[in-house]
Tab-separated table of C-alpha atoms in Angstrom:
chain	number	residue	atom	x	y	z
A	1	UNK	CA	83.583	90.874	116.641
A	2	UNK	CA	83.018	93.847	118.925
A	3	UNK	CA	85.432	96.719	118.402
A	4	UNK	CA	87.539	97.914	121.327
A	5	UNK	CA	87.454	101.678	120.943
A	6	UNK	CA	88.987	104.625	122.755
A	7	UNK	CA	88.298	108.332	122.165
A	8	UNK	CA	90.353	109.785	119.296
A	9	UNK	CA	92.237	112.070	121.754
A	10	UNK	CA	93.567	114.694	119.362
A	11	UNK	CA	95.918	117.041	121.279
A	12	UNK	CA	95.013	120.692	120.910
A	13	UNK	CA	91.714	119.907	119.148
A	14	UNK	CA	88.400	120.611	120.852
A	15	UNK	CA	86.054	117.652	120.942
A	16	UNK	CA	83.055	119.775	119.900
A	17	UNK	CA	81.422	119.195	116.516
A	18	UNK	CA	82.539	119.505	113.853
A	19	UNK	CA	86.132	118.363	114.161
A	20	UNK	CA	87.570	119.691	110.898
A	21	UNK	CA	90.437	118.188	108.921
A	22	UNK	CA	91.386	120.370	105.967
A	23	UNK	CA	94.115	120.791	103.391
A	24	UNK	CA	94.921	120.109	99.749
A	25	UNK	CA	94.142	116.905	97.933
A	26	UNK	CA	97.878	116.526	97.266
A	27	UNK	CA	101.043	117.967	98.734
A	28	UNK	CA	102.506	119.486	95.573
A	29	UNK	CA	105.335	121.746	96.714
A	30	UNK	CA	106.675	122.892	100.061
A	31	UNK	CA	105.502	126.426	99.297
A	32	UNK	CA	101.961	125.258	98.467
A	33	UNK	CA	101.760	123.162	101.636
A	34	UNK	CA	102.979	125.966	103.905
A	35	UNK	CA	100.855	128.644	102.215
A	36	UNK	CA	97.666	126.560	102.519
A	37	UNK	CA	98.419	125.421	106.074
A	38	UNK	CA	99.218	128.965	107.206
A	39	UNK	CA	95.904	130.267	105.847
A	40	UNK	CA	93.978	127.390	107.425
A	41	UNK	CA	95.679	127.837	110.797
A	42	UNK	CA	94.708	131.513	110.721
A	43	UNK	CA	91.064	130.373	110.318
A	44	UNK	CA	91.287	128.158	113.391
A	45	UNK	CA	91.786	124.800	111.649
A	46	UNK	CA	93.878	122.550	113.871
A	47	UNK	CA	94.273	119.430	111.675
A	48	UNK	CA	96.002	119.641	108.294
A	49	UNK	CA	95.580	117.012	105.589
A	50	UNK	CA	97.599	116.447	102.428
A	51	UNK	CA	98.027	113.439	100.182
A	52	UNK	CA	101.658	112.322	100.004
A	53	UNK	CA	100.940	109.178	98.001
A	54	UNK	CA	97.978	109.447	95.598
A	55	UNK	CA	96.225	106.407	94.102
A	56	UNK	CA	95.079	107.289	90.588
A	57	UNK	CA	92.442	105.538	88.511
A	58	UNK	CA	94.705	105.420	85.442
A	59	UNK	CA	98.496	105.498	85.088
A	60	UNK	CA	100.135	108.720	83.999
A	61	UNK	CA	98.418	111.050	86.455
A	62	UNK	CA	100.085	112.795	89.369
A	63	UNK	CA	100.609	110.105	92.002
A	64	UNK	CA	101.944	112.345	94.759
A	65	UNK	CA	105.417	113.566	95.618
A	66	UNK	CA	106.036	110.590	97.885
A	67	UNK	CA	108.146	110.583	101.028
A	68	UNK	CA	109.901	113.789	99.977
A	69	UNK	CA	106.751	115.609	101.149
A	70	UNK	CA	106.844	114.251	104.714
A	71	UNK	CA	109.313	116.922	105.933
A	72	UNK	CA	106.826	119.513	104.685
A	73	UNK	CA	104.218	118.074	107.041
A	74	UNK	CA	106.790	118.128	109.850
A	75	UNK	CA	107.304	121.814	109.162
A	76	UNK	CA	103.537	122.399	109.449
A	77	UNK	CA	103.627	120.673	112.846
A	78	UNK	CA	106.628	122.614	114.110
A	79	UNK	CA	105.891	126.099	112.798
A	80	UNK	CA	102.082	126.183	112.973
A	81	UNK	CA	101.348	123.740	115.812
A	82	UNK	CA	98.876	121.808	113.672
A	83	UNK	CA	98.292	118.076	113.674
A	84	UNK	CA	98.978	116.534	110.266
A	85	UNK	CA	97.343	113.628	108.458
A	86	UNK	CA	97.854	111.679	105.256
A	87	UNK	CA	96.642	108.571	103.422
A	88	UNK	CA	98.527	105.292	103.623
A	89	UNK	CA	97.995	102.380	101.255
A	90	UNK	CA	100.986	100.079	101.816
A	91	UNK	CA	103.106	98.958	104.768
A	92	UNK	CA	105.931	101.105	103.350
A	93	UNK	CA	103.681	104.154	103.564
A	94	UNK	CA	102.805	103.318	107.164
A	95	UNK	CA	106.446	102.909	108.131
A	96	UNK	CA	107.468	106.203	106.524
A	97	UNK	CA	104.515	108.146	107.959
A	98	UNK	CA	105.038	106.835	111.481
A	99	UNK	CA	108.763	107.526	111.298
A	100	UNK	CA	107.981	111.102	110.243
A	101	UNK	CA	105.596	111.526	113.179
A	102	UNK	CA	102.392	111.966	111.169
A	103	UNK	CA	99.615	112.426	113.743
A	104	UNK	CA	96.643	110.812	111.960
A	105	UNK	CA	96.536	108.225	109.185
A	106	UNK	CA	93.647	107.461	106.909
A	107	UNK	CA	93.054	104.513	104.605
A	108	UNK	CA	91.477	105.174	101.209
A	109	UNK	CA	88.386	103.650	99.639
A	110	UNK	CA	90.245	101.547	97.061
A	111	UNK	CA	92.436	100.012	99.758
A	112	UNK	CA	89.518	99.284	102.106
A	113	UNK	CA	87.892	97.260	99.322
A	114	UNK	CA	90.828	94.797	99.422
A	115	UNK	CA	90.924	92.574	102.560
A	116	UNK	CA	94.466	91.422	101.740
A	117	UNK	CA	95.709	95.012	101.633
A	118	UNK	CA	93.843	95.838	104.840
A	119	UNK	CA	95.449	92.928	106.660
A	120	UNK	CA	98.897	94.012	105.489
A	121	UNK	CA	98.228	97.524	106.787
A	122	UNK	CA	96.919	96.130	110.061
A	123	UNK	CA	100.082	94.059	110.493
A	124	UNK	CA	102.274	97.093	109.791
A	125	UNK	CA	100.333	99.164	112.361
A	126	UNK	CA	100.660	96.596	115.134
A	127	UNK	CA	102.217	98.218	118.186
A	128	UNK	CA	101.617	101.786	116.977
A	129	UNK	CA	99.570	104.332	118.920
A	130	UNK	CA	98.076	106.521	116.221
A	131	UNK	CA	94.503	107.422	115.238
A	132	UNK	CA	93.394	105.715	112.032
A	133	UNK	CA	90.418	106.793	109.926
A	134	UNK	CA	88.989	104.203	107.536
A	135	UNK	CA	87.139	105.412	104.446
A	136	UNK	CA	84.171	103.459	103.147
A	137	UNK	CA	85.019	101.019	100.339
A	138	UNK	CA	84.262	102.183	96.812
A	139	UNK	CA	81.298	99.811	96.614
A	140	UNK	CA	78.338	100.045	99.025
A	141	UNK	CA	79.284	97.064	101.178
A	142	UNK	CA	78.808	97.726	104.895
A	143	UNK	CA	80.210	94.344	105.931
A	144	UNK	CA	83.396	95.010	103.973
A	145	UNK	CA	83.725	98.394	105.702
A	146	UNK	CA	83.240	96.832	109.135
A	147	UNK	CA	85.630	94.019	108.237
A	148	UNK	CA	88.339	96.568	107.491
A	149	UNK	CA	87.736	98.231	110.843
A	150	UNK	CA	87.951	94.877	112.599
A	151	UNK	CA	91.307	94.126	110.976
A	152	UNK	CA	92.804	97.462	112.059
A	153	UNK	CA	91.291	97.171	115.532
A	154	UNK	CA	92.582	93.613	115.824
A	155	UNK	CA	96.110	94.988	115.414
A	156	UNK	CA	95.648	97.019	118.588
A	157	UNK	CA	94.569	100.334	117.051
A	158	UNK	CA	91.792	101.583	119.337
A	159	UNK	CA	91.609	105.223	118.281
A	160	UNK	CA	89.491	104.557	115.227
A	161	UNK	CA	87.138	106.614	113.104
A	162	UNK	CA	85.603	106.401	109.658
A	163	UNK	CA	85.294	108.728	106.689
A	164	UNK	CA	82.133	108.655	104.598
A	165	UNK	CA	83.210	109.647	101.068
A	166	UNK	CA	80.274	108.162	99.178
A	167	UNK	CA	80.106	105.217	96.772
A	168	UNK	CA	81.198	104.904	93.171
A	169	UNK	CA	78.590	104.542	90.427
A	170	UNK	CA	78.805	104.240	86.652
A	171	UNK	CA	75.653	106.353	86.360
A	172	UNK	CA	76.051	110.055	85.721
A	173	UNK	CA	74.595	111.805	88.733
A	174	UNK	CA	74.837	115.178	90.442
A	175	UNK	CA	77.376	113.655	92.840
A	176	UNK	CA	80.825	112.286	92.076
A	177	UNK	CA	80.113	109.519	94.601
A	178	UNK	CA	76.590	108.648	95.729
A	179	UNK	CA	76.070	109.578	99.413
A	180	UNK	CA	73.792	106.612	100.238
A	181	UNK	CA	73.400	108.087	103.731
A	182	UNK	CA	71.613	104.993	105.022
A	183	UNK	CA	74.900	103.070	105.032
A	184	UNK	CA	76.815	105.302	107.501
A	185	UNK	CA	73.591	105.593	109.516
A	186	UNK	CA	73.449	101.806	109.817
A	187	UNK	CA	77.159	101.736	110.674
A	188	UNK	CA	76.529	104.153	113.544
A	189	UNK	CA	73.604	102.047	114.760
A	190	UNK	CA	75.840	98.995	114.900
A	191	UNK	CA	78.919	100.775	116.301
A	192	UNK	CA	77.441	103.758	118.196
A	193	UNK	CA	80.656	105.288	119.567
A	194	UNK	CA	82.595	105.242	116.291
A	195	UNK	CA	83.315	108.819	115.089
A	196	UNK	CA	82.136	109.472	111.524
A	197	UNK	CA	83.706	112.196	109.372
A	198	UNK	CA	81.899	113.426	106.275
A	199	UNK	CA	83.935	113.971	103.100
A	200	UNK	CA	81.894	116.493	101.088
A	201	UNK	CA	84.733	117.040	98.616
A	202	UNK	CA	84.720	113.461	97.324
A	203	UNK	CA	80.960	112.973	97.576
A	204	UNK	CA	80.222	116.156	95.633
A	205	UNK	CA	83.151	116.280	93.237
A	206	UNK	CA	82.654	120.030	92.750
A	207	UNK	CA	83.234	122.857	95.204
A	208	UNK	CA	79.653	124.128	94.880
A	209	UNK	CA	78.389	121.021	96.704
A	210	UNK	CA	80.806	121.190	99.656
A	211	UNK	CA	78.562	123.490	101.723
A	212	UNK	CA	75.233	121.595	101.399
A	213	UNK	CA	76.925	118.222	101.896
A	214	UNK	CA	78.742	119.506	104.991
A	215	UNK	CA	75.399	120.613	106.408
A	216	UNK	CA	73.857	117.217	105.683
A	217	UNK	CA	76.700	115.532	107.551
A	218	UNK	CA	76.056	117.777	110.554
A	219	UNK	CA	72.310	117.161	110.354
A	220	UNK	CA	73.045	113.437	110.619
A	221	UNK	CA	75.172	113.942	113.719
A	222	UNK	CA	78.580	113.230	112.169
A	223	UNK	CA	81.548	114.005	114.406
A	224	UNK	CA	83.466	116.000	111.838
A	225	UNK	CA	84.416	116.854	108.282
A	226	UNK	CA	87.456	116.227	106.094
A	227	UNK	CA	87.520	118.886	103.381
A	228	UNK	CA	89.943	119.534	100.552
A	229	UNK	CA	91.234	123.112	100.704
A	230	UNK	CA	93.972	124.590	98.517
A	231	UNK	CA	95.574	128.046	98.431
A	232	UNK	CA	94.972	128.212	94.646
A	233	UNK	CA	92.498	125.401	93.888
A	234	UNK	CA	92.094	126.104	90.180
A	235	UNK	CA	95.767	125.310	89.642
A	236	UNK	CA	95.774	122.168	91.834
A	237	UNK	CA	97.592	119.143	90.414
A	238	UNK	CA	94.739	116.798	91.369
A	239	UNK	CA	90.975	117.146	91.966
A	240	UNK	CA	90.994	120.882	91.291
A	241	UNK	CA	87.213	121.154	90.847
A	242	UNK	CA	86.334	119.945	94.343
A	243	UNK	CA	88.800	122.027	96.371
A	244	UNK	CA	87.953	125.323	98.069
A	245	UNK	CA	90.151	128.140	99.316
A	246	UNK	CA	90.690	128.538	103.083
A	247	UNK	CA	88.533	131.690	102.948
A	248	UNK	CA	85.642	129.824	101.346
A	249	UNK	CA	86.017	126.952	103.806
A	250	UNK	CA	85.873	129.400	106.695
A	251	UNK	CA	82.664	130.881	105.256
A	252	UNK	CA	81.127	127.409	104.867
A	253	UNK	CA	81.993	126.406	108.429
A	254	UNK	CA	80.690	129.700	109.802
A	255	UNK	CA	77.290	129.108	108.181
A	256	UNK	CA	76.883	125.521	109.404
A	257	UNK	CA	73.963	124.817	111.710
A	258	UNK	CA	75.115	122.350	114.362
A	259	UNK	CA	72.238	120.267	115.703
A	260	UNK	CA	72.111	119.242	119.349
A	261	UNK	CA	72.759	115.495	119.398
A	262	UNK	CA	72.382	115.241	123.195
A	263	UNK	CA	68.887	116.681	123.373
A	264	UNK	CA	66.203	114.328	124.698
A	265	UNK	CA	63.490	113.197	122.307
A	266	UNK	CA	60.529	112.811	124.639
A	267	UNK	CA	58.576	115.452	122.732
A	268	UNK	CA	58.938	113.345	119.579
A	269	UNK	CA	57.316	110.226	121.029
A	270	UNK	CA	53.790	111.128	119.900
A	271	UNK	CA	54.985	111.711	116.342
A	272	UNK	CA	57.082	108.535	116.419
A	273	UNK	CA	54.060	106.509	117.518
A	274	UNK	CA	52.213	107.880	114.507
A	275	UNK	CA	55.116	106.802	112.290
A	276	UNK	CA	54.979	103.304	113.825
A	277	UNK	CA	51.249	103.060	113.150
A	278	UNK	CA	51.700	104.187	109.553
A	279	UNK	CA	54.588	101.730	109.053
A	280	UNK	CA	52.360	98.922	110.330
A	281	UNK	CA	49.676	99.960	107.866
A	282	UNK	CA	52.210	100.070	105.019
A	283	UNK	CA	53.357	96.514	105.836
A	284	UNK	CA	49.765	95.275	105.949
A	285	UNK	CA	49.023	96.919	102.592
A	286	UNK	CA	52.150	95.421	101.042
A	287	UNK	CA	51.165	91.983	102.335
A	288	UNK	CA	47.743	92.462	100.733
A	289	UNK	CA	49.392	93.545	97.477
A	290	UNK	CA	51.574	90.409	97.473
A	291	UNK	CA	48.528	88.187	98.049
A	292	UNK	CA	47.019	89.704	94.902
A	293	UNK	CA	50.330	89.172	93.079
A	294	UNK	CA	50.170	85.485	93.976
A	295	UNK	CA	46.631	85.322	92.566
A	296	UNK	CA	47.933	86.956	89.376
A	297	UNK	CA	50.722	84.358	89.299
A	298	UNK	CA	48.142	81.575	89.538
A	299	UNK	CA	46.152	83.091	86.659
A	300	UNK	CA	49.297	83.387	84.501
A	301	UNK	CA	50.203	79.779	85.273
A	302	UNK	CA	46.764	78.524	84.276
A	303	UNK	CA	46.856	80.545	81.040
A	304	UNK	CA	50.520	79.835	80.179
A	305	UNK	CA	51.522	83.498	80.396
A	306	UNK	CA	54.966	84.959	81.121
A	307	UNK	CA	55.499	86.474	84.561
A	308	UNK	CA	56.880	89.868	83.525
A	309	UNK	CA	54.590	92.092	81.464
A	310	UNK	CA	56.934	94.934	80.408
A	311	UNK	CA	54.201	97.347	79.375
A	312	UNK	CA	52.429	97.023	82.712
A	313	UNK	CA	55.699	97.469	84.637
A	314	UNK	CA	56.528	100.680	82.733
A	315	UNK	CA	53.005	101.976	83.337
A	316	UNK	CA	53.329	101.399	87.098
A	317	UNK	CA	56.697	103.157	87.333
A	318	UNK	CA	55.522	106.159	85.294
A	319	UNK	CA	52.195	106.638	87.079
A	320	UNK	CA	53.503	106.066	90.604
A	321	UNK	CA	56.428	108.395	89.935
A	322	UNK	CA	54.086	111.213	88.936
A	323	UNK	CA	51.818	110.524	91.921
A	324	UNK	CA	54.786	110.588	94.289
A	325	UNK	CA	56.088	113.906	92.952
A	326	UNK	CA	52.619	115.443	93.316
A	327	UNK	CA	52.659	114.283	96.948
A	328	UNK	CA	55.998	115.943	97.671
A	329	UNK	CA	58.366	112.982	97.172
A	330	UNK	CA	61.195	112.672	94.669
A	331	UNK	CA	60.830	110.734	91.443
A	332	UNK	CA	63.994	108.759	92.196
A	333	UNK	CA	62.601	107.710	95.575
A	334	UNK	CA	59.350	106.497	94.030
A	335	UNK	CA	61.260	104.623	91.320
A	336	UNK	CA	63.395	102.851	93.945
A	337	UNK	CA	60.340	101.924	96.037
A	338	UNK	CA	58.294	100.526	93.183
A	339	UNK	CA	61.228	98.720	91.597
A	340	UNK	CA	61.666	96.892	94.915
A	341	UNK	CA	57.923	96.193	95.165
A	342	UNK	CA	57.863	94.896	91.591
A	343	UNK	CA	60.883	92.658	92.243
A	344	UNK	CA	59.156	91.074	95.246
A	345	UNK	CA	55.904	90.788	93.291
A	346	UNK	CA	57.717	88.915	90.506
A	347	UNK	CA	59.324	86.606	93.075
A	348	UNK	CA	55.915	85.841	94.569
A	349	UNK	CA	54.475	85.054	91.142
A	350	UNK	CA	57.410	82.801	90.212
A	351	UNK	CA	56.924	80.862	93.465
A	352	UNK	CA	53.306	80.235	92.534
A	353	UNK	CA	54.100	79.255	88.943
A	354	UNK	CA	56.798	76.768	90.048
A	355	UNK	CA	54.486	74.864	92.395
């Protein structure tokens, strides 16, 4: 299904990169909302965000003030001239937000992972003319992400965008959610005119990572950023560690280097041809490696040996990891590459042994 898209058309917001959406994780009090919005407006931010309804991993946490906070967003619109945005997760949320005149809606990662919930939201949005931003699902499933977009688009919503907030992982890493940049890159390849907003707050999980992750999003040509900013972040009722003050956000945005995405790439063609030649060589070498793996599989079959030799596998990962680091590549990258090579090598050997 090909998406029918229109430009986001955000009144009063310049189309130049980055389009910035900023505000607290949660609308906590009217005073907190107005204080934060006033500071952000003074820094030139034109789109205010605040969670009215907050999905929490476990019960008992602050789940948002609910519809009582919608008049606070209306006050931000009226007094500061800002557009306002919030997350919706149920048809009731959609109805209340639209009735309150919320300018932009976004759909959270947990909701996007549920096709039934996405269809219910799509049905409730039918006939509305409002921009909708769809976050990536919690798991790294591009088809699920695109499926959610198709459902919303099928309801007649043409002003669509996506938010890349990273992907959940049980592993303890530097990031709260793994960026896995290749997934939004592939999404843009398949849907070129779809605006992508980076969410450095949720990817990083701590305020110290907001700046470098914002720069990475700009380096990848993202249309904008959605950043959590709070007047007093350390006292925030939710996600305190990843929120920054309006002053800090202004500093981060001022230091961003915005790459020219319209520049021609003719001067890169020579280098790209070299990349193509090297890629061809890599494929040929891998094919040669797999031929040897099949010979090893034949030997193991004839001598009644098991396919996987754990000691040898560990030796390969350790040695290749060290070699890669010495050559300027990360250990994690080398581990991923050689795990994939080993998996294919095992498959090739099993094929031979089952003949």
